[in-house]
Amino acid sequence: MEKAGHCFEWADIKQDLKALQEITIEDKGKTLAIRSECLGTCGKIFQAVGVAIPSTIREVA
């Protein structure tokens, strides 16, 4: 995180990552994964570790 120029409190990181949720729903033979909005430090954490944030809505095979 420091290499990326960020200095976040560990409690904030844990809280923001716990708030990120994903559910799956099935409708008309399709299964969709829907995730919540990235709030607070969440987006920057994903960037700093080199992980792409999943699309808000995506079809699951």
mmCIF file of C-alpha atoms in Angstrom:
data_model
loop_
_atom_site.group_PDB
_atom_site.id
_atom_site.type_symbol
_atom_site.label_atom_id
_atom_site.label_comp_id
_atom_site.label_asym_id
_atom_site.label_seq_id
_atom_site.Cartn_x
_atom_site.Cartn_y
_atom_site.Cartn_z
ATOM 1 C CA MET A 1 0.000 0.000 0.000
ATOM 2 C CA GLU A 2 2.816 2.382 0.827
ATOM 3 C CA LYS A 3 4.405 1.804 -2.598
ATOM 4 C CA ALA A 4 1.126 2.906 -4.163
ATOM 5 C CA GLY A 5 1.210 6.052 -2.024
ATOM 6 C CA HIS A 6 -1.679 5.084 0.251
ATOM 7 C CA CYS A 7 -1.811 5.131 4.016
ATOM 8 C CA PHE A 8 -5.064 3.625 5.278
ATOM 9 C CA GLU A 9 -6.013 2.436 8.727
ATOM 10 C CA TRP A 10 -6.273 -1.366 8.932
ATOM 11 C CA ALA A 11 -9.717 -1.097 10.560
ATOM 12 C CA ASP A 12 -10.977 0.995 7.609
ATOM 13 C CA ILE A 13 -9.590 -1.488 5.084
ATOM 14 C CA LYS A 14 -11.280 -4.433 6.816
ATOM 15 C CA GLN A 15 -14.577 -2.578 7.170
ATOM 16 C CA ASP A 16 -14.651 -1.514 3.511
ATOM 17 C CA LEU A 17 -13.727 -4.976 2.206
ATOM 18 C CA LYS A 18 -16.350 -6.618 4.429
ATOM 19 C CA ALA A 19 -18.948 -4.220 3.033
ATOM 20 C CA LEU A 20 -18.237 -5.433 -0.522
ATOM 21 C CA GLN A 21 -20.768 -8.143 -1.247
ATOM 22 C CA GLU A 22 -21.867 -10.261 -4.172
ATOM 23 C CA ILE A 23 -25.069 -12.202 -4.700
ATOM 24 C CA THR A 24 -26.201 -14.459 -7.508
ATOM 25 C CA ILE A 25 -29.681 -14.518 -8.944
ATOM 26 C CA GLU A 26 -31.269 -16.763 -11.523
ATOM 27 C CA ASP A 27 -33.824 -15.457 -13.985
ATOM 28 C CA LYS A 28 -35.143 -17.032 -17.175
ATOM 29 C CA GLY A 29 -32.355 -19.599 -17.293
ATOM 30 C CA LYS A 30 -29.555 -17.072 -16.726
ATOM 31 C CA THR A 31 -27.451 -16.743 -13.612
ATOM 32 C CA LEU A 32 -26.204 -13.263 -12.786
ATOM 33 C CA ALA A 33 -23.691 -12.140 -10.172
ATOM 34 C CA ILE A 34 -24.365 -8.692 -8.769
ATOM 35 C CA ARG A 35 -21.886 -6.951 -6.488
ATOM 36 C CA SER A 36 -22.296 -3.973 -4.227
ATOM 37 C CA GLU A 37 -20.609 -0.627 -4.804
ATOM 38 C CA CYS A 38 -16.953 -0.258 -3.812
ATOM 39 C CA LEU A 39 -16.897 2.238 -0.980
ATOM 40 C CA GLY A 40 -14.156 3.991 0.955
ATOM 41 C CA THR A 41 -10.728 2.421 0.528
ATOM 42 C CA CYS A 42 -11.989 -0.632 -1.345
ATOM 43 C CA GLY A 43 -11.198 0.454 -4.913
ATOM 44 C CA LYS A 44 -7.724 1.681 -4.008
ATOM 45 C CA ILE A 45 -6.984 -1.580 -2.180
ATOM 46 C CA PHE A 46 -7.857 -3.617 -5.271
ATOM 47 C CA GLN A 47 -5.682 -1.319 -7.422
ATOM 48 C CA ALA A 48 -2.726 -1.493 -5.042
ATOM 49 C CA VAL A 49 -2.675 -5.298 -5.038
ATOM 50 C CA GLY A 50 -3.208 -5.522 -8.803
ATOM 51 C CA VAL A 51 -6.621 -7.188 -8.734
ATOM 52 C CA ALA A 52 -9.411 -6.096 -11.062
ATOM 53 C CA ILE A 53 -12.736 -5.255 -9.459
ATOM 54 C CA PRO A 54 -15.430 -7.504 -10.931
ATOM 55 C CA SER A 55 -18.144 -5.903 -13.030
ATOM 56 C CA THR A 56 -21.172 -4.706 -11.089
ATOM 57 C CA ILE A 57 -23.387 -7.153 -12.996
ATOM 58 C CA ARG A 58 -22.031 -10.135 -14.901
ATOM 59 C CA GLU A 59 -23.407 -13.351 -16.286
ATOM 60 C CA VAL A 60 -22.141 -16.486 -14.570
ATOM 61 C CA ALA A 61 -21.770 -19.697 -16.556
#
